[in-house]
Amino acid sequence: MPPHVHPPNTALRDPSSLFYQKESNRRLIIAAYWVVLIAALPIWWKTTSIERLSLPSSRVNSQAAKQLRLPIEIALEDVSLVKHLQQELDQRREQSPLVWNGLDVTVQSKTENGSYTIVHDDNRVVASERRLTFPLRKTTVPALADTLTGLLVPRLNSHRVAHYAPRYRLAFTLLNEDAAAGDTINGWDISKAISDHLSPIFDALSVLHNFTVESQVQFHAPLAFSPRTLSEGVGLTPEDLTVFVNSAEWTLSSSVSNDPVLHFLVFVPSATRRPMYILNSQGEPTSANSFLLPQWGGIIIYNPPAEDTLQSPMRPLPPTALNTIFSKFGKQLLALLGVARLPAGVDNSHTGILTGWQLDALLRRRAFENAAEAAETLQSIVKLVNQIENMPVGQDVRGDVQDSLDALDRIYASPIKSLNATLQHSANALTLASRAFFNPGMLALLYFPTEHKFAVYMPLFASAVIPLLATAVREIAAWRRQRREAP
Amino acid sequence: MNPKCRRLWFSLFLPLAVLSLHNEVFDEQLNIRSLPDGKVASRFSFTTVLVGASPPTPQNHSSQDDPRHYSLFPLALGQILHEYAVTEMHLTLNAGKWNYDHWGYPDEDGVGTGAELWAWMGDGAVSTVDERWRGLRNALAGLFCASLGSLDELRTTSPTMMFAPGALSNRTSTHSLRHASLPSEHVCTENLTPFLKLLPCKSLSGIATLLNPHRLFDADWHGMGLHVSWLPQQGVQVKLTFQTISDPLRPQSSSRDWSFASVFERTIQRSCPVATSSQIVVALPFGVPYTINPQPSLVDQGHAIFDVVQSGPLDVSLHWPSGFQYSTTRLAETTFSVRRTLKGYTQDNGQLSVLLRNDEDSPVNIAYLETMPWIIQLYLHTLTLEVDGVSRNDLLQNITYIPPVPHSRATLFQIVLQIPSRSTLKLTMDITKAFLRYTEHPPDAQRGWDLPPAVFVRLDGRPQRRIYAPALLVDLATPDFSMPYNVIIFTCSLIAFIFGSVFNYLTRRFIVLPVPS
């Protein structure tokens, strides 16, 4: 476009002499648009971006690579056997490194605070609070090493043990299969039974878990299958036991809290189906009347004796039966919580339910489990966040992850012999890690695709920005031309 | 131990055991009456009393380690009451419209359409009443598979006058009421199953055998209720009720005969062994010939009473030898009736109109409660009262009004009125309908918004009965959700056009061109 020259002999005013037609004014206006647009960009970016705080991934990875090591010190009364026992134990650790993973066993002669003591006693093998009596002779050292293995790293069916939780709810249910068929057990003195049989266990395990107890009686608890009819009574095959719990019909626990529930059921078969036996794999009745559902709870089948039936069609559970049932529940509870039995041949000194050996073994086991699981959960969070770019990571998630890492760090920093502190920190780390993992805020914008965003932005921005760009280009071109032509 | 010895030993322990069992008492009752329009009203009530128990107070409920042991009392419910320290609680889930004019007053007051929940809770706990109210709602939603979680702050009010506590009348200063209703809740089998699980005998023996979902949900009206209250002389009482109105005339239009088998398609085969009492009470017809089968164990004041525990298998039937004549006369007991409508066809305003008729020879005082969600806003200054076309604003005695807060709080509108004898009072009030945000629309197919039923109470009558007006449906302005991108593109084109024009005018260059001659 040639530079325009106002026609000389006209009555009209030259538009370029008007103030709003000045070149500088027009350029200012265009520049103002661009300034607003550029100034708005950070706001736009801030309001539409997803909050993704960075997670301490290097710390998480280094934490996952760490292995928790717990020392075990054994003081032997007989100084001459110290070296021999150490050799035997080291040999066992080499044979099964997985079982002994993370444990450093040292045998010494002097007694220190927090170590286990082994004393000579020719007659008995008795475990008490961190103390063991054993016939100490050169020939019995391999046997002692075996016993110590059983005490320090007991074998457990790990599928059976419930996941660690700081608080469990124990739901006791007395189920009458069909009360209307006659002969009903309509109650039980459960408070007494619990204080007799379970309260000692609660006290012994109070460092690990708290317990909430609830109980109920049900009068109609139909089975979801029909048991096999025998010549006398009915029988439950091993397959039946796996589907024994009819969770559709039995409301076994309340749902007021999120604590894991361990169920304990007393099942009273209907008067028409007594006695009810548990069959072995050959289909023959066994004398067993209880079974354990791994990680879920324990079930006891109670067949009321025939002579009781004459008493009254409606009666509470007789105290003798209550005692047998609840001592069995006690054993089932210990099994579900992962408390190992003493190795064969070792007696309990009768001072309590659990010896220090058993409790320590459980504490160590839970600490290892929790620490490993916490580290694993943290790794999963980091991996997940890296994989999904739309996943928001808020301050609370980052805080939980950091707190969990701090708790894991404290495990290593905690006084080396305080198993309780180690467990508390590991449990804390696990709780925080799972809370971060299940944070509902991380799901918020998961399904907001980029295409959607462009579909919303394009119609507005394309049509507004194109004239802006075009004018800017034109003005810059004009400006450069002016400069070139200027003398 | 020989049997004799065992028996002796047993008898020593028996009294102790019986004592402990007496802590919980379960009673069940079924009331059946035939209605003048040929329908049959039945009310099941299952009552469990925790004898001597006092309701959980916020002060004593905190301990988590406290064991809970129940035998007849439902554990799932007991834990909820304990966890949220609920003193008194009433939950009703109803379907249909209770026809007061033809069916009279229901045995249980709470017949409002949909879900209604109200609870009295003590103050002074670690968690506030509102926090516990939220917890209670969600816990009950889980227990009953109902969408009670939506009874949120948008629907919660505190109308203390209408929903007075049973035994707490002198303690209202330390307790607070929370009330909410959800008229759009649909009640069906998934709510009945958890209801039955709360009963000690489920639906396997006793009167509850008759609760056959296929028949109950086919009834003209049905509703279930859960009422927890504290009776100072007895203890904490849980009453589970189920009411139905079934129509024996539907299959055969000439006979109003009914029996358990025809109404419920079930009969009672076995009694519930743990029920202290298990009664069926049938209201006998008056002044017409009838036969009732089997013979009742007791007839008292026009009611036949059957004891299920003693009778064995039971199928009660009532037979009228004379055919059925439909009568159009209204029941004498309902001398007060209500018609409530929402007028106006636009989507932004309308008029609420309530017709209250008093058939008595004396004026009656009525308390009237509206708990509207904020989407409906009342214009209080347009409130008019008319009797036969004559304005009678003097009949208005008292107004309590808590205005709504958009997007957060419901309206509470409560007035006391006097209705003159043998007349119809017309109350009208203008309303506006709110314009909702995009995200406030429900994600399902739109049929309008259900408004909670209004509640009326006769203040001079004893006992005070709550009367529910039917729920209303309101149509709010609803955007076309099917074309958001079209809307975006149209809007953007318009904005781009305006922007372009303005920008063009601002940066345009004017020049004078000589016209070549």
Short mmCIF file of C-alpha atoms in Angstrom, two decimals, chain B residues 218-451:
data_model
loop_
_atom_site.label_atom_id
_atom_site.label_comp_id
_atom_site.label_asym_id
_atom_site.label_seq_id
_atom_site.Cartn_x
_atom_site.Cartn_y
_atom_site.Cartn_z
CA ASP B 218 -47.89 -54.12 44.78
CA ALA B 219 -50.09 -52.41 47.38
CA ASP B 220 -51.86 -49.09 46.81
CA TRP B 221 -49.76 -47.51 49.51
CA HIS B 222 -46.87 -48.91 51.52
CA GLY B 223 -44.37 -47.55 53.92
CA MET B 224 -41.84 -48.68 56.47
CA GLY B 225 -40.70 -46.93 59.57
CA LEU B 226 -37.96 -47.15 62.14
CA HIS B 227 -38.66 -45.39 65.40
CA VAL B 228 -36.15 -45.24 68.21
CA SER B 229 -37.34 -43.56 71.33
CA TRP B 230 -36.61 -43.47 74.99
CA LEU B 231 -39.32 -44.46 77.44
CA PRO B 232 -38.03 -43.45 80.87
CA GLN B 233 -40.03 -46.16 82.64
CA GLN B 234 -38.99 -48.93 80.28
CA GLY B 235 -35.81 -48.19 78.40
CA VAL B 236 -34.74 -47.63 74.84
CA GLN B 237 -37.36 -48.79 72.40
CA VAL B 238 -36.87 -49.65 68.76
CA LYS B 239 -40.08 -49.95 66.81
CA LEU B 240 -40.02 -51.18 63.25
CA THR B 241 -43.29 -50.68 61.44
CA PHE B 242 -44.65 -51.56 58.05
CA GLN B 243 -47.98 -50.22 56.82
CA THR B 244 -49.78 -51.14 53.65
CA ILE B 245 -53.07 -50.42 52.02
CA SER B 246 -53.98 -53.39 49.87
CA ASP B 247 -56.93 -53.68 47.57
CA PRO B 248 -58.85 -56.97 47.68
CA LEU B 249 -61.25 -55.51 45.11
CA ARG B 250 -58.59 -55.44 42.43
CA PRO B 251 -58.74 -59.14 41.48
CA GLN B 252 -62.48 -59.60 42.05
CA SER B 253 -64.40 -56.36 41.98
CA SER B 254 -67.53 -57.50 43.80
CA SER B 255 -66.16 -58.90 47.04
CA ARG B 256 -64.11 -57.24 49.70
CA ASP B 257 -63.30 -60.54 51.46
CA TRP B 258 -59.70 -60.90 52.44
CA SER B 259 -57.42 -63.46 54.02
CA PHE B 260 -53.69 -63.61 54.68
CA ALA B 261 -53.36 -65.85 51.66
CA SER B 262 -55.11 -63.36 49.39
CA VAL B 263 -53.54 -60.17 50.77
CA PHE B 264 -49.98 -61.37 51.42
CA GLU B 265 -49.89 -64.67 49.50
CA ARG B 266 -48.47 -66.19 52.65
CA THR B 267 -49.76 -67.60 55.92
CA ILE B 268 -48.12 -67.81 59.31
CA GLN B 269 -46.67 -71.30 59.70
CA ARG B 270 -44.55 -70.93 62.83
CA SER B 271 -44.44 -68.44 65.63
CA CYS B 272 -41.36 -66.45 66.45
CA PRO B 273 -39.86 -68.26 69.46
CA VAL B 274 -38.34 -65.18 71.06
CA ALA B 275 -41.37 -62.92 70.88
CA THR B 276 -42.85 -62.13 74.27
CA SER B 277 -46.16 -61.41 72.62
CA SER B 278 -47.24 -61.96 69.08
CA GLN B 279 -50.71 -60.70 68.32
CA ILE B 280 -52.93 -60.17 65.34
CA VAL B 281 -55.66 -57.61 65.92
CA VAL B 282 -58.44 -57.45 63.37
CA ALA B 283 -60.96 -54.61 63.51
CA LEU B 284 -64.36 -56.22 63.12
CA PRO B 285 -66.99 -54.70 60.85
CA PHE B 286 -69.79 -52.85 62.57
CA GLY B 287 -73.45 -53.30 61.79
CA VAL B 288 -73.09 -55.74 58.87
CA PRO B 289 -73.03 -59.54 58.85
CA TYR B 290 -69.56 -61.10 58.55
CA THR B 291 -67.68 -64.30 59.36
CA ILE B 292 -64.15 -64.44 60.63
CA ASN B 293 -62.00 -67.56 60.44
CA PRO B 294 -60.50 -69.07 62.57
CA GLN B 295 -62.22 -68.19 65.80
CA PRO B 296 -60.26 -65.46 67.59
CA SER B 297 -58.91 -66.22 71.02
CA LEU B 298 -60.35 -62.96 72.29
CA VAL B 299 -62.82 -60.34 71.12
CA ASP B 300 -62.41 -56.98 72.74
CA GLN B 301 -64.15 -53.71 71.84
CA GLY B 302 -64.88 -54.68 68.29
CA HIS B 303 -61.44 -56.15 67.74
CA ALA B 304 -60.67 -59.82 67.25
CA ILE B 305 -57.33 -60.77 68.77
CA PHE B 306 -55.32 -63.82 67.71
CA ASP B 307 -52.35 -65.06 69.63
CA VAL B 308 -49.82 -66.41 67.16
CA VAL B 309 -47.76 -68.21 69.82
CA GLN B 310 -50.66 -70.47 70.78
CA SER B 311 -52.49 -70.85 67.55
CA GLY B 312 -50.04 -72.69 65.31
CA PRO B 313 -50.45 -72.23 61.54
CA LEU B 314 -52.70 -69.26 60.99
CA ASP B 315 -54.56 -67.81 58.04
CA VAL B 316 -57.08 -65.26 59.23
CA SER B 317 -59.84 -64.46 56.77
CA LEU B 318 -62.81 -62.13 56.88
CA HIS B 319 -65.87 -62.77 54.76
CA TRP B 320 -68.88 -60.56 54.05
CA PRO B 321 -71.90 -62.50 52.76
CA SER B 322 -73.37 -59.33 51.29
CA GLY B 323 -71.71 -57.86 48.22
CA PHE B 324 -69.69 -54.67 48.30
CA GLN B 325 -71.23 -51.31 47.62
CA TYR B 326 -68.79 -48.50 47.09
CA SER B 327 -69.60 -45.63 49.42
CA THR B 328 -68.57 -42.11 48.57
CA THR B 329 -69.08 -40.66 52.01
CA ARG B 330 -66.01 -39.41 53.75
CA LEU B 331 -64.81 -40.89 56.98
CA ALA B 332 -66.24 -39.13 59.99
CA GLU B 333 -62.93 -39.08 61.83
CA THR B 334 -61.12 -36.86 59.34
CA THR B 335 -62.91 -33.58 59.76
CA PHE B 336 -59.96 -31.61 58.51
CA SER B 337 -58.60 -31.92 55.01
CA VAL B 338 -55.89 -30.27 52.97
CA ARG B 339 -55.27 -29.62 49.31
CA ARG B 340 -51.95 -28.11 48.39
CA THR B 341 -51.02 -27.16 44.85
CA LEU B 342 -48.37 -25.22 43.03
CA LYS B 343 -49.83 -22.92 40.38
CA GLY B 344 -48.32 -21.07 37.47
CA TYR B 345 -46.84 -22.40 34.27
CA THR B 346 -43.67 -20.35 33.92
CA GLN B 347 -40.29 -21.60 34.94
CA ASP B 348 -39.40 -18.59 37.06
CA ASN B 349 -42.36 -17.92 39.33
CA GLY B 350 -45.61 -19.35 40.56
CA GLN B 351 -48.01 -19.46 43.42
CA LEU B 352 -48.40 -21.85 46.29
CA SER B 353 -52.03 -22.44 47.13
CA VAL B 354 -53.33 -24.39 50.12
CA LEU B 355 -56.97 -25.16 50.77
CA LEU B 356 -57.76 -26.12 54.34
CA ARG B 357 -61.23 -27.39 55.09
CA ASN B 358 -62.74 -27.68 58.53
CA ASP B 359 -65.91 -29.78 58.78
CA GLU B 360 -66.39 -29.28 62.49
CA ASP B 361 -68.82 -26.97 64.18
CA SER B 362 -66.06 -25.21 66.04
CA PRO B 363 -62.98 -23.41 64.75
CA VAL B 364 -59.74 -25.38 64.87
CA ASN B 365 -56.16 -24.24 65.30
CA ILE B 366 -53.70 -25.68 62.87
CA ALA B 367 -49.93 -25.45 62.71
CA TYR B 368 -48.67 -25.57 59.16
CA LEU B 369 -45.07 -26.33 58.21
CA GLU B 370 -43.25 -26.00 54.90
CA THR B 371 -39.64 -27.09 54.63
CA MET B 372 -38.76 -26.12 51.10
CA PRO B 373 -35.33 -26.58 49.58
CA TRP B 374 -33.84 -23.25 48.50
CA ILE B 375 -34.90 -23.75 44.90
CA ILE B 376 -38.31 -22.46 45.89
CA GLN B 377 -38.33 -19.06 47.55
CA LEU B 378 -41.46 -17.81 49.25
CA TYR B 379 -42.60 -14.20 49.14
CA LEU B 380 -43.91 -13.68 52.60
CA HIS B 381 -45.50 -10.29 51.83
CA THR B 382 -47.83 -11.92 49.31
CA LEU B 383 -49.29 -14.27 51.90
CA THR B 384 -53.07 -13.96 51.82
CA LEU B 385 -55.78 -15.81 53.69
CA GLU B 386 -59.28 -15.95 52.32
CA VAL B 387 -62.52 -17.52 53.46
CA ASP B 388 -65.23 -17.55 50.78
CA GLY B 389 -63.46 -14.81 48.85
CA VAL B 390 -63.18 -12.52 51.87
CA SER B 391 -59.69 -11.66 53.04
CA ARG B 392 -59.18 -12.85 56.61
CA ASN B 393 -55.60 -12.04 57.59
CA ASP B 394 -56.72 -11.98 61.24
CA LEU B 395 -56.79 -15.79 61.22
CA LEU B 396 -53.00 -15.89 61.08
CA GLN B 397 -51.66 -16.24 64.59
CA ASN B 398 -47.98 -16.88 64.46
CA ILE B 399 -45.25 -17.00 61.83
CA THR B 400 -41.82 -18.56 62.11
CA TYR B 401 -39.75 -18.05 59.01
CA ILE B 402 -36.14 -18.88 58.30
CA PRO B 403 -35.36 -17.71 54.79
CA PRO B 404 -33.36 -19.94 52.48
CA VAL B 405 -29.74 -19.31 51.60
CA PRO B 406 -29.21 -20.11 47.94
CA HIS B 407 -27.12 -23.23 47.41
CA SER B 408 -26.82 -23.93 51.12
CA ARG B 409 -29.87 -23.77 53.38
CA ALA B 410 -33.53 -24.76 53.19
CA THR B 411 -36.52 -22.58 54.04
CA LEU B 412 -38.42 -23.16 57.22
CA PHE B 413 -41.89 -21.65 57.13
CA GLN B 414 -44.21 -22.42 59.99
CA ILE B 415 -47.46 -20.68 60.81
CA VAL B 416 -50.32 -21.15 63.21
CA LEU B 417 -53.78 -20.62 61.71
CA GLN B 418 -57.33 -20.70 62.85
CA ILE B 419 -59.86 -22.21 60.50
CA PRO B 420 -63.41 -21.04 61.17
CA SER B 421 -66.11 -23.65 61.65
CA ARG B 422 -67.50 -25.37 58.57
CA SER B 423 -65.50 -23.39 56.10
CA THR B 424 -62.59 -23.60 53.72
CA LEU B 425 -59.60 -21.38 54.21
CA LYS B 426 -57.56 -20.52 51.16
CA LEU B 427 -53.94 -19.60 51.68
CA THR B 428 -51.87 -18.31 48.78
CA MET B 429 -48.32 -17.14 48.51
CA ASP B 430 -46.16 -16.18 45.53
CA ILE B 431 -42.95 -18.05 44.94
CA THR B 432 -39.95 -17.78 42.67
CA LYS B 433 -38.17 -20.73 41.21
CA ALA B 434 -34.42 -20.61 41.29
CA PHE B 435 -32.10 -20.89 38.34
CA LEU B 436 -29.71 -23.71 39.05
CA ARG B 437 -26.04 -23.97 38.31
CA TYR B 438 -24.96 -26.38 35.64
CA THR B 439 -23.62 -28.88 38.18
CA GLU B 440 -26.64 -28.70 40.47
CA HIS B 441 -28.85 -30.52 38.04
CA PRO B 442 -29.17 -34.22 38.78
CA PRO B 443 -27.41 -36.47 36.30
CA ASP B 444 -30.48 -38.61 35.66
CA ALA B 445 -33.48 -38.14 33.41
CA GLN B 446 -35.30 -34.98 34.40
CA ARG B 447 -38.85 -35.19 35.67
CA GLY B 448 -38.84 -32.02 37.73
CA TRP B 449 -38.01 -31.51 41.36
CA ASP B 450 -39.99 -33.10 44.16
CA LEU B 451 -40.81 -30.75 47.00
#
